[in-house]
mmCIF file of C-alpha atoms in Angstrom:
data_model
loop_
_atom_site.group_PDB
_atom_site.id
_atom_site.type_symbol
_atom_site.label_atom_id
_atom_site.label_comp_id
_atom_site.label_asym_id
_atom_site.label_seq_id
_atom_site.Cartn_x
_atom_site.Cartn_y
_atom_site.Cartn_z
ATOM 1 C CA MET A 240 0.000 0.000 0.000
ATOM 2 C CA GLU A 241 1.207 3.499 -0.821
ATOM 3 C CA THR A 242 1.087 6.272 1.755
ATOM 4 C CA GLY A 243 0.121 9.856 1.140
ATOM 5 C CA LEU A 244 -0.519 12.992 3.174
ATOM 6 C CA ILE A 245 -3.415 15.312 2.406
ATOM 7 C CA PHE A 246 -2.792 18.810 3.761
ATOM 8 C CA HIS A 247 -6.019 20.852 4.023
ATOM 9 C CA PRO A 248 -4.416 22.064 6.398
ATOM 10 C CA TYR A 249 -6.914 22.386 9.313
ATOM 11 C CA MET A 250 -4.871 25.151 10.940
ATOM 12 C CA ARG A 251 -6.779 26.580 13.889
ATOM 13 C CA PRO A 252 -8.015 30.179 13.552
ATOM 14 C CA GLY A 253 -5.339 32.627 14.634
ATOM 15 C CA ARG A 254 -2.509 30.908 12.787
ATOM 16 C CA THR A 255 -0.665 33.329 10.552
ATOM 17 C CA ALA A 256 -0.101 32.748 6.862
ATOM 18 C CA ARG A 257 3.609 32.317 7.644
ATOM 19 C CA GLN A 258 2.879 29.595 10.210
ATOM 20 C CA THR A 259 0.602 27.728 7.792
ATOM 21 C CA PHE A 260 3.227 27.973 5.069
ATOM 22 C CA GLU A 261 6.006 26.779 7.396
ATOM 23 C CA TRP A 262 3.918 23.854 8.620
ATOM 24 C CA GLY A 263 3.229 22.826 5.038
ATOM 25 C CA VAL A 264 6.921 22.812 4.119
ATOM 26 C CA GLN A 265 7.895 21.025 7.359
ATOM 27 C CA SER A 266 5.218 18.404 6.713
ATOM 28 C CA ALA A 267 6.509 17.825 3.185
ATOM 29 C CA ILE A 268 10.081 17.315 4.407
ATOM 30 C CA ALA A 269 8.998 14.976 7.231
ATOM 31 C CA SER A 270 6.781 12.931 4.901
ATOM 32 C CA ASP A 271 9.587 12.621 2.367
ATOM 33 C CA LYS A 272 11.977 11.382 5.072
ATOM 34 C CA ALA A 273 9.394 8.920 6.394
ATOM 35 C CA GLY A 274 9.053 7.376 2.934
ATOM 36 C CA PHE A 275 5.667 8.740 1.895
ATOM 37 C CA ASP A 276 4.799 8.434 -1.771
ATOM 38 C CA SER A 277 2.724 11.593 -2.169
ATOM 39 C CA MET A 278 1.522 14.800 -0.577
ATOM 40 C CA MET A 279 -1.678 16.472 -1.700
ATOM 41 C CA ILE A 280 -2.251 20.121 -0.744
ATOM 42 C CA SER A 281 -5.745 21.567 -0.759
ATOM 43 C CA GLU A 282 -6.831 24.835 -2.322
ATOM 44 C CA HIS A 283 -9.393 26.830 -0.326
ATOM 45 C CA ALA A 284 -10.341 30.489 -0.470
ATOM 46 C CA SER A 285 -13.171 30.884 2.046
ATOM 47 C CA GLN A 286 -12.699 28.665 5.119
ATOM 48 C CA ILE A 287 -10.608 30.044 7.999
ATOM 49 C CA TRP A 288 -9.604 26.498 9.035
ATOM 50 C CA GLU A 289 -8.528 25.548 5.495
ATOM 51 C CA ASN A 290 -6.645 28.629 4.446
ATOM 52 C CA ILE A 291 -4.397 27.859 1.479
ATOM 53 C CA PRO A 292 -5.409 29.753 -1.669
ATOM 54 C CA ASN A 293 -2.170 28.800 -3.498
ATOM 55 C CA PRO A 294 -0.997 25.210 -2.832
ATOM 56 C CA GLU A 295 1.655 25.551 -5.530
ATOM 57 C CA LEU A 296 3.612 27.929 -3.269
ATOM 58 C CA ILE A 297 4.160 25.203 -0.661
ATOM 59 C CA MET A 298 5.040 22.662 -3.357
ATOM 60 C CA SER A 299 7.619 24.947 -4.943
ATOM 61 C CA ALA A 300 9.184 25.758 -1.559
ATOM 62 C CA ALA A 301 9.410 22.044 -0.727
ATOM 63 C CA ALA A 302 10.739 21.040 -4.158
ATOM 64 C CA LEU A 303 14.395 21.725 -3.307
ATOM 65 C CA GLN A 304 14.146 20.174 0.180
ATOM 66 C CA THR A 305 12.660 16.808 -0.816
ATOM 67 C CA SER A 306 13.864 14.064 -3.116
ATOM 68 C CA ARG A 307 11.269 11.341 -3.697
ATOM 69 C CA ILE A 308 7.776 12.421 -2.680
ATOM 70 C CA LYS A 309 5.297 13.455 -5.376
ATOM 71 C CA PHE A 310 3.127 16.538 -4.949
ATOM 72 C CA ALA A 311 -0.342 17.418 -6.137
ATOM 73 C CA PRO A 312 -2.789 20.224 -5.538
ATOM 74 C CA MET A 313 -5.847 18.466 -4.156
ATOM 75 C CA ALA A 314 -7.402 20.070 -5.683
ATOM 76 C CA HIS A 315 -7.054 23.032 -7.995
ATOM 77 C CA LEU A 316 -10.672 24.196 -8.223
ATOM 78 C CA LEU A 317 -11.023 24.633 -11.966
ATOM 79 C CA PRO A 318 -14.121 26.881 -11.945
ATOM 80 C CA HIS A 319 -12.203 29.423 -9.851
ATOM 81 C CA GLN A 320 -9.303 30.033 -12.257
ATOM 82 C CA HIS A 321 -8.801 30.896 -15.893
ATOM 83 C CA PRO A 322 -7.723 27.668 -17.650
ATOM 84 C CA THR A 323 -4.813 29.249 -19.542
ATOM 85 C CA LYS A 324 -3.250 30.692 -16.409
ATOM 86 C CA LEU A 325 -3.721 27.402 -14.563
ATOM 87 C CA ALA A 326 -2.277 25.371 -17.453
ATOM 88 C CA MET A 327 0.848 27.546 -17.384
ATOM 89 C CA THR A 328 1.180 27.253 -13.591
ATOM 90 C CA VAL A 329 0.709 23.482 -13.629
ATOM 91 C CA GLY A 330 3.084 22.944 -16.537
ATOM 92 C CA TRP A 331 5.849 25.064 -15.035
ATOM 93 C CA LEU A 332 5.597 23.502 -11.581
ATOM 94 C CA SER A 333 5.619 20.050 -13.138
ATOM 95 C CA GLN A 334 8.861 21.004 -14.906
ATOM 96 C CA ILE A 335 10.348 22.329 -11.650
ATOM 97 C CA LEU A 336 9.566 19.050 -9.869
ATOM 98 C CA GLU A 337 10.844 17.038 -12.863
ATOM 99 C CA GLY A 338 8.110 14.427 -12.741
ATOM 100 C CA ARG A 339 7.365 14.513 -9.000
ATOM 101 C CA TYR A 340 4.013 16.104 -9.729
ATOM 102 C CA PHE A 341 0.471 15.111 -10.572
ATOM 103 C CA LEU A 342 -2.577 17.301 -10.966
ATOM 104 C CA GLY A 343 -5.553 17.163 -8.632
ATOM 105 C CA ILE A 344 -8.738 18.834 -9.833
ATOM 106 C CA GLY A 345 -12.084 19.608 -8.262
ATOM 107 C CA ALA A 346 -15.258 21.611 -8.769
ATOM 108 C CA GLY A 347 -15.447 23.185 -5.299
ATOM 109 C CA ALA A 348 -17.610 22.219 -2.332
ATOM 110 C CA TYR A 349 -17.998 25.516 -0.454
ATOM 111 C CA PRO A 350 -20.748 27.923 -1.636
ATOM 112 C CA ALA A 351 -18.899 30.954 -0.247
ATOM 113 C CA ALA A 352 -15.795 30.199 -2.332
ATOM 114 C CA SER A 353 -17.837 29.935 -5.522
ATOM 115 C CA TYR A 354 -19.644 33.173 -4.701
ATOM 116 C CA MET A 355 -16.298 34.926 -4.163
ATOM 117 C CA HIS A 356 -15.314 33.890 -7.699
ATOM 118 C CA GLY A 357 -18.509 35.273 -9.204
ATOM 119 C CA ILE A 358 -20.381 31.975 -9.468
ATOM 120 C CA ARG A 359 -23.859 31.881 -7.973
ATOM 121 C CA GLY A 360 -27.310 30.402 -8.505
ATOM 122 C CA GLU A 361 -29.431 31.467 -11.473
ATOM 123 C CA ASN A 362 -32.082 33.059 -9.246
ATOM 124 C CA MET A 363 -29.715 34.444 -6.652
ATOM 125 C CA GLU A 364 -29.629 38.168 -6.005
ATOM 126 C CA GLY A 365 -27.758 40.217 -3.436
ATOM 127 C CA HIS A 366 -25.190 38.846 -1.028
ATOM 128 C CA ARG A 367 -27.077 36.182 0.913
ATOM 129 C CA LEU A 368 -24.894 33.140 1.515
ATOM 130 C CA GLU A 369 -28.020 31.108 2.283
ATOM 131 C CA ASP A 370 -29.097 31.515 -1.352
ATOM 132 C CA ALA A 371 -25.728 30.194 -2.509
ATOM 133 C CA LYS A 372 -26.072 27.201 -0.176
ATOM 134 C CA ALA A 373 -29.564 26.542 -1.554
ATOM 135 C CA ALA A 374 -28.179 26.486 -5.092
ATOM 136 C CA PHE A 375 -25.676 23.815 -4.011
ATOM 137 C CA ALA A 376 -28.316 21.808 -2.168
ATOM 138 C CA SER A 377 -30.626 21.738 -5.202
ATOM 139 C CA GLY A 378 -27.889 20.394 -7.461
ATOM 140 C CA GLU A 379 -28.086 23.420 -9.763
ATOM 141 C CA MET A 380 -24.655 24.708 -8.756
ATOM 142 C CA SER A 381 -22.993 21.287 -8.851
ATOM 143 C CA LYS A 382 -24.073 20.754 -12.461
ATOM 144 C CA ARG A 383 -22.738 24.140 -13.520
ATOM 145 C CA LEU A 384 -19.436 23.673 -11.690
ATOM 146 C CA ASN A 385 -18.894 20.256 -13.241
ATOM 147 C CA ASP A 386 -19.628 21.699 -16.693
ATOM 148 C CA MET A 387 -16.981 24.334 -15.972
ATOM 149 C CA VAL A 388 -14.496 21.616 -14.973
ATOM 150 C CA ARG A 389 -14.955 19.858 -18.305
ATOM 151 C CA GLU A 390 -14.562 23.070 -20.319
ATOM 152 C CA SER A 391 -11.483 24.051 -18.316
ATOM 153 C CA LEU A 392 -9.806 20.682 -18.909
ATOM 154 C CA TYR A 393 -10.482 20.974 -22.644
ATOM 155 C CA ILE A 394 -8.771 24.374 -22.776
ATOM 156 C CA MET A 395 -5.816 23.276 -20.622
ATOM 157 C CA GLU A 396 -5.153 20.301 -22.869
ATOM 158 C CA LYS A 397 -5.232 22.556 -25.940
ATOM 159 C CA ILE A 398 -2.749 24.981 -24.307
ATOM 160 C CA TRP A 399 -0.365 22.132 -23.491
ATOM 161 C CA ALA A 400 -0.567 20.830 -27.073
ATOM 162 C CA ARG A 401 0.940 24.190 -28.212
ATOM 163 C CA GLU A 402 -0.951 24.142 -31.499
ATOM 164 C CA PRO A 403 -2.688 27.302 -32.765
ATOM 165 C CA PHE A 404 -6.345 27.635 -31.770
ATOM 166 C CA PHE A 405 -8.894 30.083 -30.443
ATOM 167 C CA PHE A 406 -11.826 28.814 -28.426
ATOM 168 C CA GLU A 407 -14.926 30.755 -27.433
ATOM 169 C CA GLY A 408 -16.575 28.731 -24.726
ATOM 170 C CA LYS A 409 -19.580 28.977 -22.480
ATOM 171 C CA TYR A 410 -17.439 30.107 -19.553
ATOM 172 C CA TRP A 411 -14.022 31.146 -20.930
ATOM 173 C CA ASN A 412 -12.300 32.313 -24.083
ATOM 174 C CA ALA A 413 -8.745 31.141 -24.679
ATOM 175 C CA GLY A 414 -6.237 30.546 -27.438
ATOM 176 C CA PHE A 415 -2.692 29.735 -28.483
ATOM 177 C CA PRO A 416 -1.141 31.904 -31.225
ATOM 178 C CA GLU A 417 0.760 30.694 -34.234
ATOM 179 C CA GLU A 418 4.483 31.132 -33.691
ATOM 180 C CA GLU A 419 5.994 33.856 -35.873
ATOM 181 C CA PRO A 420 8.689 32.888 -38.380
ATOM 182 C CA ALA A 421 12.341 33.579 -37.540
ATOM 183 C CA HIS A 422 13.789 36.676 -39.210
ATOM 184 C CA THR A 423 17.352 35.311 -39.180
ATOM 185 C CA GLU A 424 19.005 31.958 -38.557
ATOM 186 C CA ASP A 425 19.932 32.992 -34.992
ATOM 187 C CA ASP A 426 16.631 34.690 -34.207
ATOM 188 C CA GLU A 427 14.948 33.383 -31.033
ATOM 189 C CA GLN A 428 12.667 36.332 -30.329
ATOM 190 C CA HIS A 429 9.756 34.688 -32.156
ATOM 191 C CA LYS A 430 9.676 31.591 -29.932
ATOM 192 C CA LEU A 431 6.864 31.024 -27.452
ATOM 193 C CA ALA A 432 7.563 29.749 -23.934
ATOM 194 C CA ASP A 433 6.839 26.068 -23.388
ATOM 195 C CA PHE A 434 4.626 25.507 -20.347
ATOM 196 C CA SER A 435 3.617 21.978 -21.233
ATOM 197 C CA PRO A 436 4.010 19.469 -18.378
ATOM 198 C CA TRP A 437 7.242 17.593 -17.686
ATOM 199 C CA GLY A 438 7.781 15.005 -20.412
ATOM 200 C CA GLY A 439 5.422 16.781 -22.795
ATOM 201 C CA ALA A 440 2.420 14.583 -21.990
ATOM 202 C CA PHE A 441 -0.880 15.254 -20.248
ATOM 203 C CA PRO A 442 -0.067 14.839 -16.536
ATOM 204 C CA GLU A 443 -1.540 12.217 -14.245
ATOM 205 C CA VAL A 444 -4.809 13.704 -13.003
ATOM 206 C CA ALA A 445 -6.574 12.901 -9.731
ATOM 207 C CA VAL A 446 -10.184 13.811 -8.914
ATOM 208 C CA THR A 447 -11.738 14.041 -5.460
ATOM 209 C CA GLY A 448 -15.159 12.652 -4.657
ATOM 210 C CA PHE A 449 -17.079 13.634 -1.543
ATOM 211 C CA SER A 450 -20.871 13.302 -1.858
ATOM 212 C CA LEU A 451 -22.681 9.959 -1.845
ATOM 213 C CA LYS A 452 -23.154 9.731 -5.620
ATOM 214 C CA SER A 453 -20.319 12.033 -6.572
ATOM 215 C CA PRO A 454 -20.380 13.321 -10.193
ATOM 216 C CA SER A 455 -16.608 13.787 -9.876
ATOM 217 C CA MET A 456 -16.200 10.000 -9.691
ATOM 218 C CA LYS A 457 -18.073 9.674 -12.979
ATOM 219 C CA LEU A 458 -15.746 12.237 -14.586
ATOM 220 C CA ALA A 459 -12.707 10.392 -13.198
ATOM 221 C CA GLY A 460 -13.930 7.113 -14.661
ATOM 222 C CA GLU A 461 -14.722 8.601 -18.082
ATOM 223 C CA LYS A 462 -11.304 10.254 -18.346
ATOM 224 C CA ASN A 463 -9.375 7.417 -16.656
ATOM 225 C CA PHE A 464 -8.210 9.811 -13.954
ATOM 226 C CA LYS A 465 -7.055 8.693 -10.506
ATOM 227 C CA PRO A 466 -10.058 8.565 -8.108
ATOM 228 C CA VAL A 467 -9.604 10.055 -4.627
ATOM 229 C CA SER A 468 -12.419 9.567 -2.125
ATOM 230 C CA ILE A 469 -12.893 11.678 0.976
ATOM 231 C CA PHE A 470 -14.009 8.977 3.430
ATOM 232 C CA SER A 471 -17.611 9.673 4.433
ATOM 233 C CA GLY A 472 -18.787 6.203 5.354
ATOM 234 C CA LEU A 473 -18.808 2.714 3.899
ATOM 235 C CA GLU A 474 -21.877 3.240 1.705
ATOM 236 C CA ALA A 475 -20.405 6.358 0.073
ATOM 237 C CA LEU A 476 -17.064 4.628 -0.463
ATOM 238 C CA LYS A 477 -18.770 1.720 -2.240
ATOM 239 C CA TRP A 478 -20.807 4.130 -4.365
ATOM 240 C CA HIS A 479 -17.650 6.005 -5.340
ATOM 241 C CA TRP A 480 -15.975 2.860 -6.623
ATOM 242 C CA ASP A 481 -19.109 1.614 -8.410
ATOM 243 C CA ILE A 482 -19.663 4.970 -10.145
ATOM 244 C CA TYR A 483 -15.998 5.238 -11.108
ATOM 245 C CA SER A 484 -15.617 1.667 -12.360
ATOM 246 C CA GLU A 485 -18.868 1.719 -14.359
ATOM 247 C CA ALA A 486 -17.825 4.922 -16.161
ATOM 248 C CA ASN A 487 -14.280 3.601 -16.596
ATOM 249 C CA ILE A 488 -15.426 0.365 -18.233
ATOM 250 C CA LYS A 489 -17.920 2.206 -20.435
ATOM 251 C CA ALA A 490 -15.080 4.431 -21.679
ATOM 252 C CA GLY A 491 -13.007 1.374 -22.640
ATOM 253 C CA PHE A 492 -10.659 1.204 -19.645
ATOM 254 C CA THR A 493 -10.023 -1.418 -16.965
ATOM 255 C CA PRO A 494 -10.641 -0.180 -13.399
ATOM 256 C CA ASP A 495 -7.688 -0.709 -11.056
ATOM 257 C CA ARG A 496 -8.299 -0.458 -7.302
ATOM 258 C CA GLN A 497 -4.594 0.186 -6.813
ATOM 259 C CA ARG A 498 -5.123 3.662 -8.301
ATOM 260 C CA HIS A 499 -7.880 4.489 -5.809
ATOM 261 C CA ALA A 500 -6.811 6.750 -2.925
ATOM 262 C CA VAL A 501 -8.963 7.280 0.161
ATOM 263 C CA SER A 502 -8.491 10.277 2.430
ATOM 264 C CA HIS A 503 -9.046 9.277 6.054
ATOM 265 C CA THR A 504 -8.243 10.277 9.634
ATOM 266 C CA ILE A 505 -5.363 8.046 10.748
ATOM 267 C CA PHE A 506 -3.183 8.216 13.843
ATOM 268 C CA VAL A 507 -0.621 5.585 14.797
ATOM 269 C CA GLY A 508 0.945 5.496 18.266
ATOM 270 C CA ASP A 509 3.155 3.081 20.136
ATOM 271 C CA THR A 510 0.085 1.749 22.009
ATOM 272 C CA ASP A 511 -3.682 1.885 21.521
ATOM 273 C CA ALA A 512 -4.153 3.927 24.692
ATOM 274 C CA GLU A 513 -1.468 6.438 23.728
ATOM 275 C CA ALA A 514 -2.901 6.883 20.226
ATOM 276 C CA LYS A 515 -6.467 7.399 21.464
ATOM 277 C CA ARG A 516 -5.388 9.872 24.139
ATOM 278 C CA GLU A 517 -3.392 11.909 21.615
ATOM 279 C CA VAL A 518 -6.316 12.099 19.210
ATOM 280 C CA MET A 519 -8.940 12.868 21.850
ATOM 281 C CA GLU A 520 -6.887 15.494 23.694
ATOM 282 C CA GLY A 521 -4.633 16.831 20.939
ATOM 283 C CA PRO A 522 -5.016 18.927 17.774
ATOM 284 C CA ILE A 523 -7.138 16.337 15.958
ATOM 285 C CA GLY A 524 -9.789 16.254 18.676
ATOM 286 C CA TYR A 525 -9.748 20.033 18.950
ATOM 287 C CA CYS A 526 -10.298 20.407 15.203
ATOM 288 C CA PHE A 527 -13.184 17.951 15.115
ATOM 289 C CA ASN A 528 -14.995 19.410 18.112
ATOM 290 C CA LYS A 529 -14.585 23.003 16.953
ATOM 291 C CA TYR A 530 -14.880 22.646 13.187
ATOM 292 C CA LEU A 531 -15.244 19.300 11.436
ATOM 293 C CA ILE A 532 -18.078 17.679 13.404
ATOM 294 C CA PRO A 533 -20.367 20.696 12.808
ATOM 295 C CA ILE A 534 -19.295 20.765 9.139
ATOM 296 C CA TRP A 535 -19.873 17.016 8.770
ATOM 297 C CA ARG A 536 -23.331 17.282 10.278
ATOM 298 C CA ARG A 537 -24.186 19.993 7.755
ATOM 299 C CA PHE A 538 -22.902 17.954 4.791
ATOM 300 C CA GLY A 539 -24.578 14.735 5.961
ATOM 301 C CA MET A 540 -21.347 12.836 6.613
ATOM 302 C CA MET A 541 -22.172 12.093 10.267
ATOM 303 C CA ALA A 542 -25.410 10.460 9.114
ATOM 304 C CA GLY A 543 -23.371 8.096 6.939
ATOM 305 C CA PHE A 544 -21.044 7.169 9.776
ATOM 306 C CA ALA A 545 -23.965 6.663 12.175
ATOM 307 C CA LYS A 546 -25.751 4.451 9.633
ATOM 308 C CA ASP A 547 -22.641 2.291 9.204
ATOM 309 C CA HIS A 548 -22.725 1.512 12.933
ATOM 310 C CA GLY A 549 -26.462 1.486 13.613
ATOM 311 C CA ILE A 550 -26.670 4.481 15.945
ATOM 312 C CA ASP A 551 -28.578 7.747 16.017
ATOM 313 C CA GLU A 552 -26.694 10.580 14.296
ATOM 314 C CA LEU A 553 -27.081 12.763 17.395
ATOM 315 C CA ASP A 554 -25.118 10.175 19.404
ATOM 316 C CA ALA A 555 -22.148 10.362 17.024
ATOM 317 C CA ASP A 556 -19.557 12.366 18.945
ATOM 318 C CA LEU A 557 -15.745 12.563 18.912
ATOM 319 C CA GLU A 558 -15.242 9.385 20.933
ATOM 320 C CA PHE A 559 -17.548 7.486 18.590
ATOM 321 C CA LEU A 560 -15.488 8.701 15.641
ATOM 322 C CA VAL A 561 -12.191 7.746 17.298
ATOM 323 C CA ASP A 562 -13.410 4.271 18.269
ATOM 324 C CA LYS A 563 -15.539 3.375 15.243
ATOM 325 C CA VAL A 564 -14.687 5.555 12.244
ATOM 326 C CA PHE A 565 -11.101 6.814 12.429
ATOM 327 C CA ILE A 566 -8.188 4.399 12.166
ATOM 328 C CA VAL A 567 -6.439 4.962 15.500
ATOM 329 C CA GLY A 568 -4.146 2.696 17.497
ATOM 330 C CA SER A 569 -0.844 0.874 17.599
ATOM 331 C CA PRO A 570 0.624 -0.387 14.300
ATOM 332 C CA ASP A 571 -0.919 -3.841 14.890
ATOM 333 C CA THR A 572 -4.346 -2.355 15.612
ATOM 334 C CA VAL A 573 -4.235 -0.023 12.624
ATOM 335 C CA VAL A 574 -3.298 -2.913 10.312
ATOM 336 C CA GLU A 575 -6.158 -4.979 11.742
ATOM 337 C CA LYS A 576 -8.669 -2.134 11.281
ATOM 338 C CA MET A 577 -7.484 -1.443 7.755
ATOM 339 C CA ASN A 578 -7.738 -5.099 6.717
ATOM 340 C CA GLU A 579 -11.238 -5.296 8.215
ATOM 341 C CA LEU A 580 -12.310 -2.208 6.265
ATOM 342 C CA PHE A 581 -10.734 -3.585 3.083
ATOM 343 C CA THR A 582 -12.731 -6.799 3.438
ATOM 344 C CA LYS A 583 -15.967 -4.790 3.636
ATOM 345 C CA CYS A 584 -15.327 -2.422 0.717
ATOM 346 C CA GLY A 585 -12.810 -4.130 -1.581
ATOM 347 C CA GLY A 586 -9.827 -1.981 -0.619
ATOM 348 C CA TRP A 587 -7.797 0.777 -2.240
ATOM 349 C CA GLY A 588 -4.193 1.536 -3.155
ATOM 350 C CA THR A 589 -3.177 4.744 -1.347
ATOM 351 C CA LEU A 590 -3.807 5.542 2.299
ATOM 352 C CA GLN A 591 -4.149 9.329 2.157
ATOM 353 C CA ILE A 592 -3.743 10.539 5.739
ATOM 354 C CA GLU A 593 -5.522 13.743 6.747
ATOM 355 C CA SER A 594 -3.055 16.277 8.150
ATOM 356 C CA HIS A 595 -3.680 18.346 11.299
ATOM 357 C CA ASP A 596 -2.222 21.345 13.122
ATOM 358 C CA TYR A 597 0.744 20.019 15.119
ATOM 359 C CA TYR A 598 2.712 23.182 14.433
ATOM 360 C CA ASP A 599 3.464 23.821 18.145
ATOM 361 C CA ASP A 600 4.781 20.284 18.786
ATOM 362 C CA PRO A 601 5.270 18.211 15.618
ATOM 363 C CA SER A 602 6.866 15.185 17.327
ATOM 364 C CA PRO A 603 3.702 13.062 17.970
ATOM 365 C CA TRP A 604 2.449 13.697 14.448
ATOM 366 C CA PHE A 605 5.730 12.997 12.701
ATOM 367 C CA HIS A 606 6.138 9.808 14.790
ATOM 368 C CA SER A 607 2.680 8.709 13.626
ATOM 369 C CA LEU A 608 3.643 9.302 9.987
ATOM 370 C CA GLU A 609 6.835 7.241 10.430
ATOM 371 C CA LEU A 610 4.888 4.332 11.917
ATOM 372 C CA ALA A 611 2.249 4.553 9.168
ATOM 373 C CA ALA A 612 4.828 4.439 6.369
ATOM 374 C CA LYS A 613 7.214 1.900 7.861
ATOM 375 C CA GLU A 614 5.143 -0.398 10.084
ATOM 376 C CA VAL A 615 1.607 -0.218 8.696
ATOM 377 C CA ALA A 616 1.632 0.255 4.908
ATOM 378 C CA PRO A 617 4.026 -2.645 4.126
ATOM 379 C CA ARG A 618 1.618 -5.042 5.877
ATOM 380 C CA ILE A 619 -1.522 -4.044 3.965
ATOM 381 C CA SER A 620 -2.452 -5.260 0.506
ATOM 382 C CA LEU A 621 -5.611 -5.464 -1.556
ATOM 383 C CA PRO A 622 -7.767 -8.524 -0.859
ATOM 384 C CA LYS A 623 -7.599 -11.292 -3.425
ATOM 385 C CA GLN A 624 -10.400 -10.915 -5.949
#
């Protein structure tokens, strides 16, 4: 099993931009040393707990201080950026990392972020965030955002091909000019900069899925992109794989569970008691009590977790999550829990560990990452089909 870190970054309110940036770079270096395969860095514009508008800045800062780990934005929200500018940014960063890069894309899950980028419901007027939330809840906004993702990808691919075109789309206009002829044999002034990805090919693309019947998983299957699920219960995880694999087969590909990454809350300690205490009393517990549990209730995730374990959603608190949903414990316990989960859902190839704010004392967190990479991942494999 591969190991990855997903850096949202869940920094508690009050952290400065410098502290968030430093923690991102420190996390990249520690993950690289521990033997992690990848680090995904989220892009968020509206949430105070998830405050990284430019994940590429952390990746570029970590590029010269790491040697093996691959980086990805997870995800660049395509509706929020002009496709040409994003294609140039992605291509250049991929060249800087010389192959240690893949592209994560998404449509955006937060109504406020879409509103900030000028995207709102058809019937929405004024500045009411509740109207933006209603547009998401009805599915109207999700359809538009996913249409924008498809148009953006089309333009980005055309930019990387470096062939002359001009496209007038529903959401964006973009083009690539014809290169002017050289005036003399030594003339280089006519040449256009090459921002195509490292190796000249379309980069590996990963797509996140969150909702129960995520349209992003259908897009990933159609395009043969890498599927990344945000764990929101066993039923949602099964739906994600079914949606992805059905679209993948229909498009002429063969689904491979090894490519599937699942983002989950994982903490590995020397003992079960030590791991549980650290999660309950440390930064992870603080984040869930103050931020994620209320968010999860709003998005319906707690209902999925409660259903998995046959309890009332209102009884699903932090301790329930630690004992029944998160993967917390000693290396032996974590391996046992992972294998049990794999048996129920069919398994996946990359354990994408959710990062938390251990900026003040990184040692417990970095120790957990070491144990996950060196004592857990080598002992987990996909069940035999």
